[in-house]
Amino acid sequence: MEYDQRVSPLTSQEMASARRTWSVPYTPSPPSTPIATPRLFLPIQPHPTISHLPHLPTPSRQPRIHAAYALTTHLIPAAFPRSVPDIPLPVIPPHSTSPTAPDRQAQVASLARQLEERQASFVQGKLCNSHSQRPLWNCVNRYARTDNRGHGISLFLAHANGFFKEIWEVMLRDLFDSPAAPLVDEVWSWEAVHHGDSALVNAGNLSGIVDWQDNARDIANFLLNYLPDDTTPASLPTHLERIPKSTSDARKDHGYSKRTLVVVGHSFGGTTSILAALNFPKLFSSLILVDPVIGFNSRSAKETDGNTSNLTLGALIRRDIWPSREEALRLFKQSPFFASWHPQVLELYVNYGLTADSASNGVKLKMSPLQEALTFVDTRVAKEVWELLETLDANITLRWIVPIPGVLDQEQVRMGVWRRPSNTSNVVFPFAGHLVVQEAPVELGG
């Protein structure tokens, strides 16, 4: 790939050791064959029957991750109804030491194929057309500047598949220590319904099928109906109050009267944030896209489908229970998968990605491997967003973070970062792969 290298004032010795960045030069996107027919956004309604407000599933943390920012955690009802029907959760074949037990690898591979076939049936409209009405919740962290004067930026952070709201905190600490920190009044760190603490709250109500549109709808629901009007250092209730409909309607038409919203989305979170912005553009001032999963043109569809199958199978065979957090951390440090992670991010993964498991008296992943696999098999929204991206409101500033290697190939990167060329820029991180948030949080925060 050809890049424009950024001019640096460093000496040659400093340049040899620096983690330099550069940009993908502008090239017009060539005409492409449509790869999906985008759907209409399923309307978001207030849930009519919520009678129980759940408790936070994890004990309260220390109220600060930084001296200038106070941390609180909140719950909001997820978008209603869901795009997916109620589908029973399949069961991952258990491990067995019996020599006569069926081959688990073959069983898991068969389950992966079943998940992909069922997803294809859902996309083709062959499953039941009902929409789940079970109550679901999103959990969010709020980091509020204690000397906030109400004139700064509100950051909204949307995680990748398999992660959780605290995964950004190494990046945030670096940002909060930087000269730019006084510009940031609030940070809201998002959690999808089947991830992290949200998954614990929603256990028993999750469907056995995933549609990424629902995460986009949940994000839009929060930004339209639950994000408070003002950025303030004042405390907020655990269950955020729904704002008046007149205020929500005004946001749809004119945006926020007292906020400037900058959304940072990684992978799954970036893709679904784009979809939310396509449907409610007035809410968004800027989108920072950290290697979002979009595109997959027809030429590479077969290769992409194979990669998706590998990700699905990898999730299904993933270990999810350990005797203790200490043992989990020890084993993670020995795993090639975690070798490139920032050590403090790995500690966050152990501290906030795992929860106590009463069945084993150990710890387990908050998000089940099954839900991670169900998320991987849904590729429809990635294709829909590719088709729609060039229509994104030009008033929304786009900033792409492009890792090498990332989720997209070279051709897709060239086409993707300039698919909507106006008000757009990009920066290449040659020192990080797709998991930029985990591998290069300091550079991302800077």
PDB file of C-alpha atoms in Angstrom, residues 214-445:
ATOM      1  CA  ASP A 214     -29.670  -3.760  17.446  1.00  0.00           C
ATOM      2  CA  ASN A 215     -26.436  -2.359  18.880  1.00  0.00           C
ATOM      3  CA  ALA A 216     -26.762   0.634  16.547  1.00  0.00           C
ATOM      4  CA  ARG A 217     -30.360   1.074  17.718  1.00  0.00           C
ATOM      5  CA  ASP A 218     -29.269   0.781  21.354  1.00  0.00           C
ATOM      6  CA  ILE A 219     -26.606   3.464  20.822  1.00  0.00           C
ATOM      7  CA  ALA A 220     -29.165   5.722  19.152  1.00  0.00           C
ATOM      8  CA  ASN A 221     -31.645   5.037  21.965  1.00  0.00           C
ATOM      9  CA  PHE A 222     -29.112   6.179  24.557  1.00  0.00           C
ATOM     10  CA  LEU A 223     -28.068   9.270  22.618  1.00  0.00           C
ATOM     11  CA  LEU A 224     -31.656  10.280  21.825  1.00  0.00           C
ATOM     12  CA  ASN A 225     -33.521   9.313  24.965  1.00  0.00           C
ATOM     13  CA  TYR A 226     -31.181   8.959  27.948  1.00  0.00           C
ATOM     14  CA  LEU A 227     -28.058  11.091  27.577  1.00  0.00           C
ATOM     15  CA  PRO A 228     -28.687  14.072  29.890  1.00  0.00           C
ATOM     16  CA  ASP A 229     -28.961  17.509  28.328  1.00  0.00           C
ATOM     17  CA  ASP A 230     -26.098  19.037  30.300  1.00  0.00           C
ATOM     18  CA  THR A 231     -22.549  17.952  30.996  1.00  0.00           C
ATOM     19  CA  THR A 232     -22.268  18.477  34.713  1.00  0.00           C
ATOM     20  CA  PRO A 233     -20.086  17.219  37.562  1.00  0.00           C
ATOM     21  CA  ALA A 234     -23.271  16.544  39.543  1.00  0.00           C
ATOM     22  CA  SER A 235     -24.080  12.928  40.361  1.00  0.00           C
ATOM     23  CA  LEU A 236     -26.641  10.996  38.313  1.00  0.00           C
ATOM     24  CA  PRO A 237     -28.907   8.099  39.317  1.00  0.00           C
ATOM     25  CA  THR A 238     -27.859   4.535  38.531  1.00  0.00           C
ATOM     26  CA  HIS A 239     -30.914   4.181  36.279  1.00  0.00           C
ATOM     27  CA  LEU A 240     -30.787   7.179  33.973  1.00  0.00           C
ATOM     28  CA  GLU A 241     -34.098   8.907  33.465  1.00  0.00           C
ATOM     29  CA  ARG A 242     -35.701   9.019  30.036  1.00  0.00           C
ATOM     30  CA  ILE A 243     -35.724  12.571  28.730  1.00  0.00           C
ATOM     31  CA  PRO A 244     -38.974  14.217  27.523  1.00  0.00           C
ATOM     32  CA  LYS A 245     -40.125  13.274  24.028  1.00  0.00           C
ATOM     33  CA  SER A 246     -40.023  16.931  22.960  1.00  0.00           C
ATOM     34  CA  THR A 247     -36.293  17.048  23.798  1.00  0.00           C
ATOM     35  CA  SER A 248     -35.640  13.794  21.961  1.00  0.00           C
ATOM     36  CA  ASP A 249     -37.507  15.061  18.894  1.00  0.00           C
ATOM     37  CA  ALA A 250     -35.483  18.287  18.967  1.00  0.00           C
ATOM     38  CA  ARG A 251     -32.261  16.256  19.063  1.00  0.00           C
ATOM     39  CA  LYS A 252     -33.310  14.330  15.956  1.00  0.00           C
ATOM     40  CA  ASP A 253     -33.895  17.544  14.032  1.00  0.00           C
ATOM     41  CA  HIS A 254     -31.244  19.885  15.416  1.00  0.00           C
ATOM     42  CA  GLY A 255     -28.777  17.901  17.533  1.00  0.00           C
ATOM     43  CA  TYR A 256     -27.777  18.746  21.085  1.00  0.00           C
ATOM     44  CA  SER A 257     -28.273  22.240  22.409  1.00  0.00           C
ATOM     45  CA  LYS A 258     -25.500  21.972  25.019  1.00  0.00           C
ATOM     46  CA  ARG A 259     -23.206  19.151  23.865  1.00  0.00           C
ATOM     47  CA  THR A 260     -20.590  18.466  21.196  1.00  0.00           C
ATOM     48  CA  LEU A 261     -20.556  14.710  20.740  1.00  0.00           C
ATOM     49  CA  VAL A 262     -17.465  12.854  19.499  1.00  0.00           C
ATOM     50  CA  VAL A 263     -17.956   9.110  19.033  1.00  0.00           C
ATOM     51  CA  VAL A 264     -15.037   6.669  19.018  1.00  0.00           C
ATOM     52  CA  GLY A 265     -15.930   3.191  17.771  1.00  0.00           C
ATOM     53  CA  HIS A 266     -13.679   0.153  17.495  1.00  0.00           C
ATOM     54  CA  SER A 267     -14.444  -2.686  15.057  1.00  0.00           C
ATOM     55  CA  PHE A 268     -18.029  -3.853  15.824  1.00  0.00           C
ATOM     56  CA  GLY A 269     -18.507  -0.657  17.828  1.00  0.00           C
ATOM     57  CA  GLY A 270     -17.287   1.498  14.934  1.00  0.00           C
ATOM     58  CA  THR A 271     -19.550  -0.188  12.401  1.00  0.00           C
ATOM     59  CA  THR A 272     -22.645   0.134  14.560  1.00  0.00           C
ATOM     60  CA  SER A 273     -21.784   3.742  15.438  1.00  0.00           C
ATOM     61  CA  ILE A 274     -21.706   4.588  11.723  1.00  0.00           C
ATOM     62  CA  LEU A 275     -25.136   3.018  11.299  1.00  0.00           C
ATOM     63  CA  ALA A 276     -26.502   5.074  14.202  1.00  0.00           C
ATOM     64  CA  ALA A 277     -25.008   8.228  12.636  1.00  0.00           C
ATOM     65  CA  LEU A 278     -26.498   7.419   9.244  1.00  0.00           C
ATOM     66  CA  ASN A 279     -29.948   7.316  10.828  1.00  0.00           C
ATOM     67  CA  PHE A 280     -29.559  10.234  13.281  1.00  0.00           C
ATOM     68  CA  PRO A 281     -26.814  12.456  11.839  1.00  0.00           C
ATOM     69  CA  LYS A 282     -27.663  15.584  13.838  1.00  0.00           C
ATOM     70  CA  LEU A 283     -26.477  13.888  17.044  1.00  0.00           C
ATOM     71  CA  PHE A 284     -22.893  13.454  15.842  1.00  0.00           C
ATOM     72  CA  SER A 285     -20.176  16.066  15.557  1.00  0.00           C
ATOM     73  CA  SER A 286     -17.311  13.653  14.814  1.00  0.00           C
ATOM     74  CA  LEU A 287     -16.763   9.938  14.300  1.00  0.00           C
ATOM     75  CA  ILE A 288     -13.374   8.387  15.046  1.00  0.00           C
ATOM     76  CA  LEU A 289     -13.400   4.947  13.459  1.00  0.00           C
ATOM     77  CA  VAL A 290     -10.861   2.493  14.844  1.00  0.00           C
ATOM     78  CA  ASP A 291     -10.600  -0.206  12.152  1.00  0.00           C
ATOM     79  CA  PRO A 292     -14.371  -0.631  11.722  1.00  0.00           C
ATOM     80  CA  VAL A 293     -15.669  -3.804  10.108  1.00  0.00           C
ATOM     81  CA  ILE A 294     -17.174  -2.544   6.861  1.00  0.00           C
ATOM     82  CA  GLY A 295     -17.141  -3.511   3.220  1.00  0.00           C
ATOM     83  CA  PHE A 296     -16.189  -6.937   1.961  1.00  0.00           C
ATOM     84  CA  ASN A 297     -16.596  -6.383  -1.747  1.00  0.00           C
ATOM     85  CA  SER A 298     -17.734  -9.223  -3.976  1.00  0.00           C
ATOM     86  CA  ARG A 299     -14.210 -10.080  -5.115  1.00  0.00           C
ATOM     87  CA  SER A 300     -13.110 -10.912  -1.585  1.00  0.00           C
ATOM     88  CA  ALA A 301     -16.423 -12.305  -0.321  1.00  0.00           C
ATOM     89  CA  LYS A 302     -15.260 -15.918  -0.355  1.00  0.00           C
ATOM     90  CA  GLU A 303     -12.085 -15.065   1.556  1.00  0.00           C
ATOM     91  CA  THR A 304     -14.107 -12.983   4.018  1.00  0.00           C
ATOM     92  CA  ASP A 305     -16.611 -15.786   4.621  1.00  0.00           C
ATOM     93  CA  GLY A 306     -13.741 -18.130   5.406  1.00  0.00           C
ATOM     94  CA  ASN A 307     -12.252 -15.663   7.859  1.00  0.00           C
ATOM     95  CA  THR A 308     -15.641 -15.239   9.537  1.00  0.00           C
ATOM     96  CA  SER A 309     -15.900 -19.023   9.914  1.00  0.00           C
ATOM     97  CA  ASN A 310     -12.468 -19.101  11.557  1.00  0.00           C
ATOM     98  CA  LEU A 311     -13.454 -16.349  13.989  1.00  0.00           C
ATOM     99  CA  THR A 312     -16.693 -18.141  14.836  1.00  0.00           C
ATOM    100  CA  LEU A 313     -14.919 -21.438  15.441  1.00  0.00           C
ATOM    101  CA  GLY A 314     -12.189 -19.706  17.458  1.00  0.00           C
ATOM    102  CA  ALA A 315     -14.797 -18.124  19.732  1.00  0.00           C
ATOM    103  CA  LEU A 316     -16.628 -21.418  20.288  1.00  0.00           C
ATOM    104  CA  ILE A 317     -13.486 -23.288  21.379  1.00  0.00           C
ATOM    105  CA  ARG A 318     -12.210 -20.455  23.574  1.00  0.00           C
ATOM    106  CA  ARG A 319     -11.561 -21.280  27.186  1.00  0.00           C
ATOM    107  CA  ASP A 320     -13.876 -19.282  29.457  1.00  0.00           C
ATOM    108  CA  ILE A 321     -13.313 -20.602  33.025  1.00  0.00           C
ATOM    109  CA  TRP A 322     -10.214 -20.392  35.247  1.00  0.00           C
ATOM    110  CA  PRO A 323      -9.527 -21.289  38.896  1.00  0.00           C
ATOM    111  CA  SER A 324      -8.713 -17.649  39.767  1.00  0.00           C
ATOM    112  CA  ARG A 325      -7.933 -14.267  38.261  1.00  0.00           C
ATOM    113  CA  GLU A 326      -4.263 -14.792  39.126  1.00  0.00           C
ATOM    114  CA  GLU A 327      -4.173 -18.058  37.184  1.00  0.00           C
ATOM    115  CA  ALA A 328      -6.030 -16.506  34.276  1.00  0.00           C
ATOM    116  CA  LEU A 329      -3.516 -13.648  34.117  1.00  0.00           C
ATOM    117  CA  ARG A 330      -0.592 -16.079  34.276  1.00  0.00           C
ATOM    118  CA  LEU A 331      -1.960 -18.103  31.369  1.00  0.00           C
ATOM    119  CA  PHE A 332      -2.875 -15.020  29.340  1.00  0.00           C
ATOM    120  CA  LYS A 333       0.712 -13.800  29.622  1.00  0.00           C
ATOM    121  CA  GLN A 334       1.856 -17.086  28.060  1.00  0.00           C
ATOM    122  CA  SER A 335      -0.613 -16.863  25.168  1.00  0.00           C
ATOM    123  CA  PRO A 336       0.555 -15.538  21.766  1.00  0.00           C
ATOM    124  CA  PHE A 337      -2.861 -13.869  21.369  1.00  0.00           C
ATOM    125  CA  PHE A 338      -2.135 -11.476  24.238  1.00  0.00           C
ATOM    126  CA  ALA A 339       1.576 -11.008  23.557  1.00  0.00           C
ATOM    127  CA  SER A 340       1.176  -7.637  21.807  1.00  0.00           C
ATOM    128  CA  TRP A 341      -1.256  -6.196  24.348  1.00  0.00           C
ATOM    129  CA  HIS A 342      -0.310  -3.304  26.601  1.00  0.00           C
ATOM    130  CA  PRO A 343       0.206  -4.943  30.032  1.00  0.00           C
ATOM    131  CA  GLN A 344      -2.199  -2.574  31.759  1.00  0.00           C
ATOM    132  CA  VAL A 345      -4.940  -3.403  29.247  1.00  0.00           C
ATOM    133  CA  LEU A 346      -4.400  -7.098  29.973  1.00  0.00           C
ATOM    134  CA  GLU A 347      -4.927  -6.326  33.656  1.00  0.00           C
ATOM    135  CA  LEU A 348      -8.188  -4.559  32.772  1.00  0.00           C
ATOM    136  CA  TYR A 349      -9.256  -7.652  30.835  1.00  0.00           C
ATOM    137  CA  VAL A 350      -8.685  -9.838  33.895  1.00  0.00           C
ATOM    138  CA  ASN A 351     -10.229  -7.396  36.372  1.00  0.00           C
ATOM    139  CA  TYR A 352     -13.322  -6.386  34.387  1.00  0.00           C
ATOM    140  CA  GLY A 353     -13.770  -8.993  31.656  1.00  0.00           C
ATOM    141  CA  LEU A 354     -14.076 -11.849  34.165  1.00  0.00           C
ATOM    142  CA  THR A 355     -16.599 -12.494  36.913  1.00  0.00           C
ATOM    143  CA  ALA A 356     -16.987 -14.982  39.754  1.00  0.00           C
ATOM    144  CA  ASP A 357     -18.322 -18.394  38.693  1.00  0.00           C
ATOM    145  CA  SER A 358     -20.257 -20.127  41.447  1.00  0.00           C
ATOM    146  CA  ALA A 359     -20.374 -23.447  39.585  1.00  0.00           C
ATOM    147  CA  SER A 360     -16.581 -23.844  39.509  1.00  0.00           C
ATOM    148  CA  ASN A 361     -15.644 -21.580  42.453  1.00  0.00           C
ATOM    149  CA  GLY A 362     -13.385 -19.829  39.959  1.00  0.00           C
ATOM    150  CA  VAL A 363     -13.858 -17.048  37.433  1.00  0.00           C
ATOM    151  CA  LYS A 364     -15.342 -16.953  33.950  1.00  0.00           C
ATOM    152  CA  LEU A 365     -15.720 -14.546  31.046  1.00  0.00           C
ATOM    153  CA  LYS A 366     -18.620 -12.140  31.501  1.00  0.00           C
ATOM    154  CA  MET A 367     -19.443 -12.534  27.809  1.00  0.00           C
ATOM    155  CA  SER A 368     -19.938 -16.159  26.833  1.00  0.00           C
ATOM    156  CA  PRO A 369     -17.984 -17.601  23.894  1.00  0.00           C
ATOM    157  CA  LEU A 370     -21.352 -18.437  22.344  1.00  0.00           C
ATOM    158  CA  GLN A 371     -22.459 -14.779  22.235  1.00  0.00           C
ATOM    159  CA  GLU A 372     -19.081 -13.796  20.774  1.00  0.00           C
ATOM    160  CA  ALA A 373     -19.529 -16.431  18.057  1.00  0.00           C
ATOM    161  CA  LEU A 374     -23.105 -15.289  17.346  1.00  0.00           C
ATOM    162  CA  THR A 375     -21.764 -11.763  16.832  1.00  0.00           C
ATOM    163  CA  PHE A 376     -19.078 -12.935  14.419  1.00  0.00           C
ATOM    164  CA  VAL A 377     -21.543 -14.778  12.155  1.00  0.00           C
ATOM    165  CA  ASP A 378     -23.548 -11.607  11.442  1.00  0.00           C
ATOM    166  CA  THR A 379     -21.879  -9.783   8.537  1.00  0.00           C
ATOM    167  CA  ARG A 380     -24.950  -8.076   7.062  1.00  0.00           C
ATOM    168  CA  VAL A 381     -24.570  -4.691   8.771  1.00  0.00           C
ATOM    169  CA  ALA A 382     -20.923  -4.453   7.663  1.00  0.00           C
ATOM    170  CA  LYS A 383     -22.126  -4.677   4.065  1.00  0.00           C
ATOM    171  CA  GLU A 384     -25.065  -2.326   4.601  1.00  0.00           C
ATOM    172  CA  VAL A 385     -22.793   0.307   6.127  1.00  0.00           C
ATOM    173  CA  TRP A 386     -20.423  -0.002   3.162  1.00  0.00           C
ATOM    174  CA  GLU A 387     -23.293   0.767   0.786  1.00  0.00           C
ATOM    175  CA  LEU A 388     -24.505   3.734   2.845  1.00  0.00           C
ATOM    176  CA  LEU A 389     -21.229   5.285   3.989  1.00  0.00           C
ATOM    177  CA  GLU A 390     -20.879   7.691   1.057  1.00  0.00           C
ATOM    178  CA  THR A 391     -24.247   9.215   2.046  1.00  0.00           C
ATOM    179  CA  LEU A 392     -23.153  10.054   5.609  1.00  0.00           C
ATOM    180  CA  ASP A 393     -23.828  13.704   6.447  1.00  0.00           C
ATOM    181  CA  ALA A 394     -20.798  15.749   5.351  1.00  0.00           C
ATOM    182  CA  ASN A 395     -21.060  17.840   8.521  1.00  0.00           C
ATOM    183  CA  ILE A 396     -19.868  14.840  10.543  1.00  0.00           C
ATOM    184  CA  THR A 397     -16.070  14.856  10.721  1.00  0.00           C
ATOM    185  CA  LEU A 398     -14.632  11.406   9.960  1.00  0.00           C
ATOM    186  CA  ARG A 399     -11.258  10.306  11.335  1.00  0.00           C
ATOM    187  CA  TRP A 400     -10.051   6.800  10.483  1.00  0.00           C
ATOM    188  CA  ILE A 401      -7.505   4.883  12.567  1.00  0.00           C
ATOM    189  CA  VAL A 402      -5.926   2.343  10.211  1.00  0.00           C
ATOM    190  CA  PRO A 403      -3.776  -0.426  11.743  1.00  0.00           C
ATOM    191  CA  ILE A 404      -1.422  -2.690   9.814  1.00  0.00           C
ATOM    192  CA  PRO A 405      -2.573  -5.386   9.510  1.00  0.00           C
ATOM    193  CA  GLY A 406      -6.201  -4.542  10.116  1.00  0.00           C
ATOM    194  CA  VAL A 407      -9.513  -6.167   9.378  1.00  0.00           C
ATOM    195  CA  LEU A 408      -9.602  -4.796   5.811  1.00  0.00           C
ATOM    196  CA  ASP A 409      -7.198  -5.624   3.014  1.00  0.00           C
ATOM    197  CA  GLN A 410      -5.220  -2.949   1.185  1.00  0.00           C
ATOM    198  CA  GLU A 411      -7.810  -2.385  -1.528  1.00  0.00           C
ATOM    199  CA  GLN A 412     -10.643  -2.121   0.990  1.00  0.00           C
ATOM    200  CA  VAL A 413      -8.660   0.388   3.078  1.00  0.00           C
ATOM    201  CA  ARG A 414      -7.987   2.596   0.044  1.00  0.00           C
ATOM    202  CA  MET A 415     -11.642   2.489  -0.931  1.00  0.00           C
ATOM    203  CA  GLY A 416     -13.072   2.659   2.591  1.00  0.00           C
ATOM    204  CA  VAL A 417     -11.270   5.637   4.110  1.00  0.00           C
ATOM    205  CA  TRP A 418     -12.156   7.822   1.121  1.00  0.00           C
ATOM    206  CA  ARG A 419     -15.608   6.387   0.369  1.00  0.00           C
ATOM    207  CA  ARG A 420     -17.009   9.580   1.857  1.00  0.00           C
ATOM    208  CA  PRO A 421     -14.148  11.941   0.960  1.00  0.00           C
ATOM    209  CA  SER A 422     -15.407  15.270   2.299  1.00  0.00           C
ATOM    210  CA  ASN A 423     -14.483  16.262   5.862  1.00  0.00           C
ATOM    211  CA  THR A 424     -12.431  13.067   6.220  1.00  0.00           C
ATOM    212  CA  SER A 425      -8.898  12.184   7.323  1.00  0.00           C
ATOM    213  CA  ASN A 426      -6.992   9.108   8.396  1.00  0.00           C
ATOM    214  CA  VAL A 427      -3.916   8.038  10.320  1.00  0.00           C
ATOM    215  CA  VAL A 428      -2.068   4.754   9.853  1.00  0.00           C
ATOM    216  CA  PHE A 429      -0.744   2.873  12.903  1.00  0.00           C
ATOM    217  CA  PRO A 430       1.910   0.548  11.445  1.00  0.00           C
ATOM    218  CA  PHE A 431       2.788  -0.703  14.934  1.00  0.00           C
ATOM    219  CA  ALA A 432      -0.618  -2.191  15.837  1.00  0.00           C
ATOM    220  CA  GLY A 433      -3.000  -4.783  14.461  1.00  0.00           C
ATOM    221  CA  HIS A 434      -6.773  -4.821  14.538  1.00  0.00           C
ATOM    222  CA  LEU A 435      -6.865  -4.682  18.359  1.00  0.00           C
ATOM    223  CA  VAL A 436      -5.550  -1.118  18.450  1.00  0.00           C
ATOM    224  CA  VAL A 437      -7.265  -0.295  21.742  1.00  0.00           C
ATOM    225  CA  GLN A 438      -5.504  -3.229  23.399  1.00  0.00           C
ATOM    226  CA  GLU A 439      -2.118  -2.875  21.694  1.00  0.00           C
ATOM    227  CA  ALA A 440      -1.562   0.876  21.344  1.00  0.00           C
ATOM    228  CA  PRO A 441      -3.808   2.661  23.857  1.00  0.00           C
ATOM    229  CA  VAL A 442      -1.277   5.402  24.616  1.00  0.00           C
ATOM    230  CA  GLU A 443      -0.883   6.370  20.958  1.00  0.00           C
ATOM    231  CA  LEU A 444      -4.641   6.187  20.494  1.00  0.00           C
ATOM    232  CA  GLY A 445      -5.199   8.497  23.458  1.00  0.00           C
TER     233      GLY A 445
END
